[in-house]
Short mmCIF file of C-alpha atoms and ligand atoms in Angstrom, two decimals:
data_model
loop_
_atom_site.label_atom_id
_atom_site.label_comp_id
_atom_site.label_asym_id
_atom_site.label_seq_id
_atom_site.Cartn_x
_atom_site.Cartn_y
_atom_site.Cartn_z
CA UNK L 148 10.33 -0.66 -43.48
CA UNK L 149 12.64 2.34 -43.90
CA UNK L 150 16.27 1.34 -43.57
CA UNK L 151 18.80 3.27 -41.53
CA UNK L 152 20.94 3.28 -44.67
CA UNK L 153 17.97 3.78 -47.05
CA UNK L 154 18.59 7.42 -48.07
CA UNK L 155 19.88 6.75 -51.57
CA UNK L 156 17.70 3.75 -52.42
CA UNK L 157 14.61 3.85 -54.67
CA UNK L 158 13.48 0.25 -54.29
CA UNK L 159 12.52 -1.73 -51.22
CA UNK L 160 14.82 -4.60 -50.35
CA UNK L 161 13.67 -7.97 -51.69
CA UNK L 162 12.43 -9.95 -48.67
CA UNK L 163 14.66 -12.83 -49.75
CA UNK L 164 17.63 -10.50 -49.54
CA UNK L 165 16.56 -9.46 -46.07
CA UNK L 166 16.39 -13.10 -45.06
CA UNK L 167 19.73 -13.79 -46.71
CA UNK L 168 21.63 -10.89 -45.21
CA UNK L 169 20.23 -10.82 -41.69
CA UNK L 170 22.40 -11.76 -38.75
CA UNK L 171 19.92 -11.01 -35.98
CA UNK L 172 19.09 -14.70 -35.76
CA UNK L 173 22.55 -15.33 -34.36
CA UNK L 174 24.06 -12.01 -33.27
CA UNK L 175 21.28 -11.07 -30.84
CA UNK L 176 23.40 -12.56 -28.10
CA UNK L 177 25.67 -9.52 -28.52
CA UNK L 178 22.98 -7.22 -27.09
CA UNK L 179 24.67 -6.83 -23.73
CA UNK L 180 28.10 -5.94 -25.11
CA UNK L 181 26.48 -3.76 -27.78
CA UNK L 182 24.77 -1.68 -25.09
CA UNK L 183 28.01 -1.54 -23.08
CA UNK L 184 29.89 -0.26 -26.13
CA UNK L 185 27.21 2.28 -27.01
CA UNK L 186 27.05 3.64 -23.50
CA UNK L 187 30.82 4.17 -23.46
CA UNK L 188 30.58 5.81 -26.88
CA UNK L 189 27.78 8.14 -25.72
CA UNK L 190 29.73 9.07 -22.60
CA UNK L 191 32.70 9.97 -24.77
CA UNK L 192 30.54 11.96 -27.22
CA UNK L 193 29.25 14.03 -24.29
CA UNK L 194 32.70 14.56 -22.86
CA UNK L 195 34.02 15.98 -26.16
CA UNK L 196 30.89 18.09 -26.64
CA UNK L 197 29.34 16.24 -29.59
CA UNK L 198 26.19 15.63 -27.53
CA UNK L 199 25.02 17.14 -24.24
CA UNK L 200 25.28 15.47 -20.86
CA UNK L 201 21.46 15.22 -20.73
CA UNK L 202 21.40 13.55 -24.12
CA UNK L 203 24.07 11.13 -22.96
CA UNK L 204 22.08 10.30 -19.82
CA UNK L 205 18.90 9.78 -21.81
CA UNK L 206 20.69 7.54 -24.29
CA UNK L 207 22.30 5.49 -21.56
CA UNK L 208 19.18 5.00 -19.49
CA UNK L 209 17.08 4.12 -22.54
CA UNK L 210 19.73 1.63 -23.61
CA UNK L 211 19.42 0.06 -20.15
CA UNK L 212 15.67 -0.28 -20.65
CA UNK L 213 16.17 -1.88 -24.05
CA UNK L 214 18.76 -4.24 -22.61
CA UNK L 215 16.38 -5.29 -19.83
CA UNK L 216 13.62 -5.96 -22.35
CA UNK L 217 15.86 -8.07 -24.53
CA UNK L 218 17.03 -9.98 -21.50
CA UNK L 219 13.45 -10.59 -20.39
CA UNK L 220 12.47 -11.78 -23.88
CA UNK L 221 10.10 -8.81 -24.35
CA UNK L 222 11.82 -7.41 -27.41
CA UNK L 223 10.72 -8.02 -30.96
CA UNK L 224 13.39 -9.02 -33.48
CA UNK L 225 12.80 -8.78 -37.23
CA UNK L 226 14.97 -9.70 -40.20
CA UNK L 227 14.30 -6.32 -41.85
CA UNK L 228 16.45 -4.69 -39.14
CA UNK L 229 19.39 -6.89 -40.09
CA UNK L 230 21.42 -7.17 -36.94
CA UNK L 231 21.54 -6.48 -33.23
CA UNK L 232 23.16 -3.09 -33.74
CA UNK L 233 20.29 -1.83 -35.93
CA UNK L 234 17.69 -3.30 -33.61
CA UNK L 235 19.00 -1.51 -30.59
CA UNK L 236 19.60 1.76 -32.41
CA UNK L 237 16.16 1.82 -34.00
CA UNK L 238 14.51 1.01 -30.65
CA UNK L 239 16.46 3.89 -29.16
CA UNK L 240 15.32 6.27 -31.90
CA UNK L 241 11.72 5.05 -31.58
CA UNK L 242 11.84 5.99 -27.91
CA UNK L 243 13.84 9.20 -27.78
CA UNK L 244 13.78 10.52 -31.34
CA UNK L 245 16.51 12.90 -32.42
CA UNK L 246 18.63 12.27 -29.33
CA UNK L 247 18.74 8.62 -30.34
CA UNK L 248 19.75 9.66 -33.85
CA UNK L 249 22.94 11.16 -32.41
CA UNK L 250 24.33 7.96 -30.88
CA UNK L 251 25.91 6.74 -34.09
CA UNK L 252 27.95 9.96 -34.44
CA UNK L 253 31.58 9.21 -35.30
CA UNK L 254 30.89 5.50 -35.35
CA UNK L 255 30.12 2.86 -37.93
CA UNK L 256 28.70 -0.59 -37.54
CA UNK L 257 32.13 -1.74 -38.61
CA UNK L 258 33.93 -0.53 -35.52
CA UNK L 259 30.81 -1.22 -33.48
CA UNK L 260 30.64 -4.90 -34.39
CA UNK L 261 34.35 -5.29 -33.85
CA UNK L 262 34.06 -3.66 -30.42
CA UNK L 263 31.14 -5.89 -29.52
CA UNK L 264 32.94 -9.01 -30.64
CA UNK L 265 36.08 -8.17 -28.71
CA UNK L 266 34.05 -7.52 -25.57
CA UNK L 267 32.19 -10.77 -26.10
CA UNK L 268 35.36 -12.79 -26.71
CA UNK L 269 37.07 -11.23 -23.70
CA UNK L 270 34.18 -12.35 -21.49
CA UNK L 271 34.17 -15.74 -23.18
CA UNK L 272 37.86 -16.16 -22.43
CA UNK L 273 37.26 -15.35 -18.78
CA UNK L 274 34.40 -17.83 -18.66
CA UNK L 275 36.49 -20.60 -20.18
CA UNK L 276 39.36 -19.85 -17.84
CA UNK L 277 37.06 -20.33 -14.84
CA UNK L 278 35.68 -23.56 -16.26
CA UNK L 279 39.15 -24.91 -17.01
CA UNK L 280 40.20 -24.11 -13.46
CA UNK L 281 37.25 -26.15 -12.18
CA UNK L 282 38.28 -29.04 -14.40
CA UNK L 283 41.83 -28.84 -13.09
CA UNK L 284 40.53 -28.86 -9.53
CA UNK L 285 38.39 -31.89 -10.17
CA UNK L 286 41.44 -33.82 -11.35
CA UNK L 287 43.66 -32.60 -8.50
CA UNK L 288 40.96 -33.57 -6.02
CA UNK L 289 41.14 -37.14 -7.28
CA UNK L 290 44.84 -37.43 -6.48
CA UNK L 291 44.49 -38.06 -2.75
CA UNK L 292 41.46 -40.27 -3.30
CA UNK L 293 43.42 -42.48 -5.68
CA UNK L 294 46.76 -42.20 -3.91
CA UNK L 295 46.99 -45.98 -3.53
CA UNK L 296 46.31 -46.79 -7.18
CA UNK L 297 48.92 -47.67 -9.79
CA UNK L 298 47.87 -47.65 -13.42
CA UNK L 299 49.56 -49.05 -16.48
CA UNK L 300 50.95 -46.30 -18.68
CA UNK L 301 50.55 -46.97 -22.40
CA UNK L 302 52.27 -46.17 -25.62
CA UNK L 303 50.55 -47.29 -28.80
CA UNK L 304 47.84 -48.41 -26.38
CA UNK L 305 50.19 -51.24 -25.37
CA UNK L 306 51.22 -51.62 -21.74
CA UNK L 307 54.46 -49.73 -21.23
CA UNK L 308 55.43 -48.62 -17.72
CA UNK L 309 53.49 -48.25 -14.47
CA UNK L 310 52.61 -44.83 -13.05
CA UNK L 311 50.67 -43.54 -10.10
CA UNK L 312 47.01 -42.91 -11.03
CA UNK L 313 47.55 -39.33 -9.91
CA UNK L 314 50.09 -38.96 -12.69
CA UNK L 315 47.25 -39.37 -15.17
CA UNK L 316 45.11 -36.81 -13.35
CA UNK L 317 47.90 -34.27 -13.27
CA UNK L 318 48.63 -34.81 -16.94
CA UNK L 319 45.20 -33.33 -17.66
CA UNK L 320 45.95 -30.50 -15.26
CA UNK L 321 49.03 -29.63 -17.29
CA UNK L 322 47.11 -29.69 -20.55
CA UNK L 323 44.37 -27.47 -19.17
CA UNK L 324 47.00 -25.12 -17.75
CA UNK L 325 48.48 -24.65 -21.21
CA UNK L 326 44.96 -24.01 -22.48
CA UNK L 327 44.54 -21.31 -19.84
CA UNK L 328 47.92 -19.78 -20.63
CA UNK L 329 47.09 -19.73 -24.32
CA UNK L 330 43.75 -18.04 -23.62
CA UNK L 331 45.49 -15.44 -21.46
CA UNK L 332 47.90 -14.72 -24.27
CA UNK L 333 45.11 -14.51 -26.84
CA UNK L 334 43.28 -12.12 -24.51
CA UNK L 335 46.07 -9.58 -25.00
CA UNK L 336 45.29 -9.34 -28.72
CA UNK L 337 41.56 -9.26 -28.02
CA UNK L 338 41.87 -6.49 -25.50
CA UNK L 339 42.53 -3.64 -27.93
CA UNK L 340 39.90 -1.03 -28.70
CA UNK L 341 38.77 -0.67 -32.32
CA UNK L 342 36.13 1.92 -31.37
CA UNK L 343 36.68 5.15 -33.29
CA UNK L 344 38.04 3.46 -36.40
CA UNK L 345 34.53 4.27 -37.66
CA UNK L 346 33.84 2.87 -41.14
CA UNK L 347 37.48 2.32 -42.08
CA UNK L 348 39.32 5.63 -42.02
CA UNK L 349 38.51 7.18 -38.66
CA UNK L 350 36.64 10.47 -38.43
CA UNK L 351 37.02 14.22 -38.73
CA UNK L 352 35.06 14.62 -35.50
CA UNK L 353 37.00 15.32 -32.29
CA UNK L 354 36.53 11.94 -30.60
CA UNK L 355 38.53 10.62 -27.65
CA UNK L 356 39.47 7.04 -28.38
CA UNK L 357 41.46 6.66 -25.18
CA UNK L 358 38.39 7.48 -23.18
CA UNK L 359 36.16 4.84 -24.76
CA UNK L 360 38.99 2.32 -24.47
CA UNK L 361 39.31 3.08 -20.78
CA UNK L 362 35.56 2.97 -20.17
CA UNK L 363 35.45 -0.46 -21.77
CA UNK L 364 38.57 -1.68 -19.96
CA UNK L 365 40.54 -2.17 -23.12
CA UNK L 366 44.28 -2.16 -22.46
CA UNK L 367 45.12 -0.12 -25.54
CA UNK L 368 43.75 1.54 -28.66
CA UNK L 369 44.24 0.08 -32.15
CA UNK L 370 46.66 2.29 -34.08
CA UNK L 371 45.41 1.77 -37.62
CA UNK L 372 41.77 2.12 -38.58
CA UNK L 373 42.12 0.12 -41.79
CA UNK L 374 43.82 -2.73 -40.05
CA UNK L 375 41.48 -2.96 -37.12
CA UNK L 376 38.33 -2.81 -39.27
CA UNK L 377 39.40 -5.98 -41.00
CA UNK L 378 41.20 -7.62 -38.10
CA UNK L 379 39.76 -10.92 -36.95
CA UNK L 380 43.11 -12.48 -36.05
CA UNK L 381 41.98 -12.68 -32.45
CA UNK L 382 39.00 -14.80 -33.52
CA UNK L 383 41.21 -17.20 -35.41
CA UNK L 384 43.40 -17.44 -32.32
CA UNK L 385 40.48 -17.87 -29.98
CA UNK L 386 38.87 -20.67 -31.96
CA UNK L 387 42.27 -22.33 -32.18
CA UNK L 388 42.60 -22.09 -28.39
CA UNK L 389 39.20 -23.71 -28.12
CA UNK L 390 40.08 -26.43 -30.57
CA UNK L 391 43.03 -27.45 -28.41
CA UNK L 392 40.81 -27.50 -25.34
CA UNK L 393 38.57 -29.82 -27.32
CA UNK L 394 41.52 -31.93 -28.37
CA UNK L 395 42.45 -32.36 -24.70
CA UNK L 396 38.90 -33.16 -23.70
CA UNK L 397 38.61 -35.68 -26.51
CA UNK L 398 41.77 -37.46 -25.34
CA UNK L 399 40.33 -37.72 -21.86
CA UNK L 400 36.96 -38.92 -23.22
CA UNK L 401 38.56 -41.49 -25.46
CA UNK L 402 40.68 -42.78 -22.61
CA UNK L 403 37.77 -43.15 -20.25
CA UNK L 404 35.55 -44.67 -22.94
CA UNK L 405 38.20 -47.34 -23.36
CA UNK L 406 38.63 -47.76 -19.62
CA UNK L 407 34.86 -48.15 -19.28
CA UNK L 408 34.77 -51.17 -21.61
CA UNK L 409 34.38 -54.70 -20.23
CA UNK L 410 37.74 -55.45 -21.82
CA UNK L 411 39.55 -52.79 -19.80
CA UNK L 412 37.17 -52.49 -16.85
CA UNK L 413 39.23 -49.79 -15.14
CA UNK L 414 36.55 -47.28 -14.32
CA UNK L 415 32.96 -46.91 -13.22
CA UNK L 416 31.26 -43.84 -14.64
CA UNK L 417 28.57 -42.13 -12.57
CA UNK L 418 25.05 -43.29 -13.48
CA UNK L 419 23.86 -39.74 -14.01
CA UNK L 420 26.36 -39.38 -16.84
CA UNK L 421 25.78 -42.61 -18.69
CA UNK L 422 22.78 -43.79 -20.67
CA UNK L 423 21.12 -47.08 -21.53
CA UNK L 424 20.21 -48.81 -24.76
CA UNK L 425 16.65 -49.00 -26.03
CA UNK L 426 17.10 -52.63 -27.09
CA UNK L 427 19.89 -54.16 -25.01
CA UNK L 428 18.87 -54.13 -21.35
CA UNK L 429 22.36 -54.75 -19.97
CA UNK L 430 23.93 -51.69 -21.60
CA UNK L 431 25.45 -48.67 -19.96
CA UNK L 432 26.89 -46.38 -22.55
CA UNK L 433 29.36 -43.54 -22.12
CA UNK L 434 27.29 -41.29 -24.42
CA UNK L 435 28.30 -38.06 -22.75
CA UNK L 436 31.98 -38.81 -23.28
CA UNK L 437 31.31 -39.97 -26.82
CA UNK L 438 29.42 -36.79 -27.61
CA UNK L 439 32.18 -34.66 -26.17
CA UNK L 440 34.59 -36.54 -28.35
CA UNK L 441 32.26 -36.09 -31.31
CA UNK L 442 31.64 -32.40 -30.71
CA UNK L 443 35.37 -31.85 -31.06
CA UNK L 444 34.72 -32.01 -34.81
CA UNK L 445 32.71 -28.81 -34.88
CA UNK L 446 35.06 -26.96 -32.57
CA UNK L 447 38.06 -27.87 -34.69
CA UNK L 448 36.13 -27.08 -37.86
CA UNK L 449 35.74 -23.51 -36.62
CA UNK L 450 39.47 -22.95 -37.15
CA UNK L 451 39.50 -23.52 -40.91
CA UNK L 452 36.11 -21.82 -41.12
CA UNK L 453 37.53 -18.57 -39.72
CA UNK L 454 40.78 -18.82 -41.66
CA UNK L 455 39.02 -19.46 -44.95
CA UNK L 456 36.71 -16.54 -44.26
CA UNK L 457 39.71 -14.27 -43.80
CA UNK L 458 41.74 -15.52 -46.72
CA UNK L 459 42.22 -12.88 -49.44
CA UNK L 460 39.68 -10.48 -47.97
CA UNK L 461 40.67 -7.02 -49.10
CA UNK L 462 40.77 -4.34 -46.46
CA UNK L 463 38.83 -3.08 -44.68
CA UNK L 464 35.36 -4.26 -43.67
CA UNK L 465 33.64 -6.73 -45.97
CA UNK L 466 30.26 -8.26 -45.30
CA UNK L 467 31.85 -11.70 -45.37
CA UNK L 468 32.96 -10.92 -41.83
CA UNK L 469 29.42 -11.27 -40.59
CA UNK L 470 29.91 -15.01 -40.92
CA UNK L 471 32.70 -14.99 -38.33
CA UNK L 472 30.16 -15.14 -35.54
CA UNK L 473 28.72 -18.46 -36.67
CA UNK L 474 32.02 -20.22 -36.19
CA UNK L 475 32.77 -18.38 -32.97
CA UNK L 476 29.46 -18.92 -31.22
CA UNK L 477 29.13 -22.56 -32.14
CA UNK L 478 32.65 -23.38 -31.00
CA UNK L 479 32.26 -21.41 -27.79
CA UNK L 480 28.87 -22.89 -26.87
CA UNK L 481 30.20 -26.37 -27.54
CA UNK L 482 33.40 -26.06 -25.54
CA UNK L 483 31.59 -24.35 -22.70
CA UNK L 484 28.97 -27.10 -22.51
CA UNK L 485 31.70 -29.76 -22.46
CA UNK L 486 33.72 -28.03 -19.76
CA UNK L 487 30.61 -27.53 -17.64
CA UNK L 488 29.97 -31.27 -17.59
CA UNK L 489 33.55 -32.40 -17.09
CA UNK L 490 34.16 -31.82 -13.34
CA UNK L 491 31.11 -33.83 -12.28
CA UNK L 492 32.17 -36.79 -14.41
CA UNK L 493 35.75 -36.59 -13.22
CA UNK L 494 34.81 -36.54 -9.57
CA UNK L 495 31.88 -38.94 -9.90
CA UNK L 496 33.87 -41.75 -11.52
CA UNK L 497 35.45 -44.54 -9.48
CA UNK L 498 38.55 -46.47 -10.38
CA UNK L 499 37.94 -50.20 -10.16
CA UNK L 500 40.84 -50.94 -7.90
CA UNK L 501 40.40 -54.69 -7.66
CA UNK L 502 40.14 -55.19 -11.38
CA UNK L 503 43.07 -52.91 -12.07
CA UNK L 504 45.28 -54.56 -9.47
CA UNK L 505 44.35 -58.07 -10.55
CA UNK L 506 45.97 -57.51 -13.94
CA UNK L 507 48.70 -55.10 -12.97
CA UNK L 508 51.42 -57.73 -13.29
CA UNK L 509 50.39 -58.48 -16.88
CA UNK L 510 52.24 -56.93 -19.75
CA UNK L 511 55.76 -56.67 -18.29
CA UNK L 512 55.33 -53.17 -16.94
CA UNK L 513 58.60 -53.70 -15.03
CA UNK L 514 60.73 -54.54 -18.09
CA UNK L 515 62.13 -51.03 -18.45
CA UNK L 516 62.88 -50.88 -14.72
CA UNK L 517 64.90 -54.09 -15.11
CA UNK L 518 66.79 -52.64 -18.06
CA UNK L 519 67.61 -49.53 -16.04
CA UNK L 520 68.75 -51.76 -13.18
CA UNK L 521 71.22 -53.35 -15.62
CA UNK L 522 72.41 -49.93 -16.75
CA UNK L 523 73.08 -49.03 -13.12
CA UNK L 524 75.18 -52.22 -12.88
CA UNK L 525 77.31 -50.99 -15.77
CA UNK L 526 75.63 -52.73 -18.72
CA UNK L 527 75.45 -50.59 -21.89
CA UNK L 528 71.86 -49.54 -22.55
CA UNK L 529 71.46 -51.38 -25.87
CA UNK L 530 72.91 -54.56 -24.39
CA UNK L 531 70.57 -54.30 -21.41
CA UNK L 532 67.64 -53.74 -23.75
CA UNK L 533 68.52 -56.96 -25.61
CA UNK L 534 69.00 -58.92 -22.41
CA UNK L 535 65.64 -57.92 -20.96
CA UNK L 536 64.00 -58.56 -24.34
CA UNK L 537 65.25 -62.13 -24.20
CA UNK L 538 64.05 -62.56 -20.62
CA UNK L 539 60.60 -61.27 -21.60
CA UNK L 540 60.48 -63.72 -24.51
CA UNK L 541 61.39 -66.52 -22.14
CA UNK L 542 58.65 -65.48 -19.71
CA UNK L 543 56.13 -65.36 -22.52
CA UNK L 544 56.98 -68.95 -23.41
CA UNK L 545 56.71 -70.17 -19.84
CA UNK L 546 53.75 -67.92 -19.05
CA UNK L 547 55.57 -66.34 -16.14
CA UNK L 548 56.58 -62.88 -15.01
CA UNK L 549 60.00 -61.32 -14.68
CA UNK L 550 59.73 -61.30 -10.91
CA UNK L 551 58.99 -65.06 -10.94
CA UNK L 552 62.38 -65.83 -12.47
CA UNK L 553 64.95 -67.23 -10.07
CA UNK L 554 68.21 -65.42 -9.47
CA UNK L 555 70.00 -68.22 -11.31
CA UNK L 556 67.77 -67.79 -14.36
CA UNK L 557 68.33 -64.04 -14.30
CA UNK L 558 72.09 -64.44 -13.89
CA UNK L 559 72.09 -66.77 -16.85
CA UNK L 560 71.00 -63.78 -18.90
CA UNK L 561 73.40 -61.37 -17.21
CA UNK L 562 75.87 -62.27 -14.54
CA UNK L 563 75.81 -58.75 -13.05
CA UNK L 564 72.31 -59.32 -11.72
CA UNK L 565 72.15 -59.72 -7.95
CA UNK L 566 69.58 -60.36 -5.26
CA UNK L 567 68.66 -56.65 -5.15
CA UNK L 568 67.06 -57.04 -8.60
CA UNK L 569 63.86 -58.06 -6.82
CA UNK L 570 63.64 -54.51 -5.47
CA UNK L 571 62.81 -53.24 -8.98
CA UNK L 572 60.86 -56.21 -10.31
CA UNK L 573 57.10 -56.25 -10.08
CA UNK L 574 54.83 -53.39 -11.06
CA UNK L 575 54.81 -51.56 -7.76
CA UNK L 576 58.60 -51.65 -7.45
CA UNK L 577 58.98 -50.51 -11.02
CA UNK L 578 56.70 -47.54 -10.35
CA UNK L 579 58.58 -46.70 -7.16
CA UNK L 580 61.90 -46.85 -8.98
CA UNK L 581 60.82 -43.90 -11.16
CA UNK L 582 62.40 -40.87 -9.62
CA UNK L 583 63.21 -38.28 -12.29
CA UNK L 584 61.46 -34.92 -12.09
CA UNK L 585 58.06 -35.11 -13.74
CA UNK L 586 57.97 -38.89 -13.78
CA UNK L 587 55.13 -41.14 -12.66
CA UNK L 588 56.86 -42.50 -9.53
CA UNK L 589 55.75 -42.12 -5.93
CA UNK L 590 57.86 -39.16 -4.88
CA UNK L 591 57.84 -37.06 -8.09
CA UNK L 592 54.06 -37.41 -8.31
CA UNK L 593 53.63 -36.43 -4.66
CA UNK L 594 55.72 -33.32 -5.37
CA UNK L 595 53.55 -32.37 -8.33
CA UNK L 596 50.33 -32.99 -6.39
CA UNK L 597 51.61 -30.52 -3.79
CA UNK L 598 52.54 -28.10 -6.55
CA UNK L 599 49.13 -28.22 -8.17
CA UNK L 600 47.25 -27.96 -4.90
CA UNK L 601 48.96 -24.71 -4.09
CA UNK L 602 49.02 -23.39 -7.67
CA UNK L 603 45.28 -23.81 -8.08
CA UNK L 604 44.53 -22.38 -4.70
CA UNK L 605 46.36 -19.13 -5.40
CA UNK L 606 45.09 -18.65 -8.91
CA UNK L 607 41.62 -17.52 -7.84
N1 LIG I 808 25.96 -7.47 -39.06
C1 LIG I 808 27.21 -6.96 -39.53
C2 LIG I 808 28.36 -7.94 -39.14
O1 LIG I 808 28.11 -8.78 -38.38
C3 LIG I 808 27.49 -5.65 -38.90
C4 LIG I 808 28.36 -4.75 -39.70
C5 LIG I 808 27.64 -4.31 -40.91
N2 LIG I 808 28.37 -3.31 -41.59
C6 LIG I 808 28.06 -2.94 -42.82
N3 LIG I 808 28.79 -2.05 -43.35
N4 LIG I 808 27.06 -3.49 -43.44
O2 LIG I 808 29.44 -7.85 -39.63
#
């Protein structure tokens, strides 16, 4: 098959080289953005007089036909045509001849692929933002449902201090909000038009780069053709953004996998999102959460993959860059699939109130509240820490709880302790005693629930 670049070649390409160099097997998904970019380019070419208005119209309508065929699965892809850009261009030429041959005027596949990728990533960012918002909503929606539940908070996975269950839900909201903010920031670097950089140096033809940028809704035009031809910084940033989303999801998965164990027994996962064992009839496994946790590996691996690809590449375009899409698409598909499943699992799960409450007084969740009580009575923090430590040790020996100690026993440890100590002892009291901004206590959590309800309402 004659190649678009075949003018100076005497030998046909070795079929193994065709198979080795093709990217159509993975970049065909760029067809929609490729057509969008080409239509903007053709419109600009007509406006500066490099093609006629009729030629522009014919190019644009034929590109629409090609797009529809690809979408419908009626388009033939072949390795000999390398990539999506060549496929679409050669289909255009096959249909409209010389007019089709004019589309690539003042353009190279180098600025074309960069334009396509930026358009694709911009859409991908918007998709992820929507999905993250849905995840946030699913957690906020749980807050009222679980308003009566107190959960142990952990450090080192050891019981630490009690918090409202909603405090956990809103913690994920915060994480996802940072993910959304990071994506929005990354979007600024994505949203710059490379179109018109041509191969690497720009062009002697009278193109209008502002016009194509505007037509494609880019916020600005890249100021250096060499730089932008080689620039994939925005991809490195985007995959990093996705890897943090994955990190957050994996924390949530891990937590709920643990909570779903018989040992913890905090949560019931919805049947539709758990699976059984082929040999052990009693099993219900949190496979979906485990796979989300596991898939984090490939999303995170995309970060070094892109960085290593970019390391030491000379300017401007190098074919190495074709590999960027593999990391990008795999990470994006994976994160998207995870985020699509998350809201249903979040809202379908039930906290096992009875089981949680039954063990809520275990683990001295009120020890810190008691220490802070002592501080309020004038005891130096370190002294109070030691005093409560001794009381905990005593309780461990007698298999009792701090709130079971008599006032006399407590006063033996510290004479400043009075009857009002029982207002902070016990898990519920200890939770209620938390009052600093952002803490897990009754009032601060209620304030943040109100904040998130209104923040998420207005962000659509
Ligand atoms: N398929 C190529 C890529 O993904 C398109 C650019 C090819 N440019 C070139 N000069 N061979 O990077």
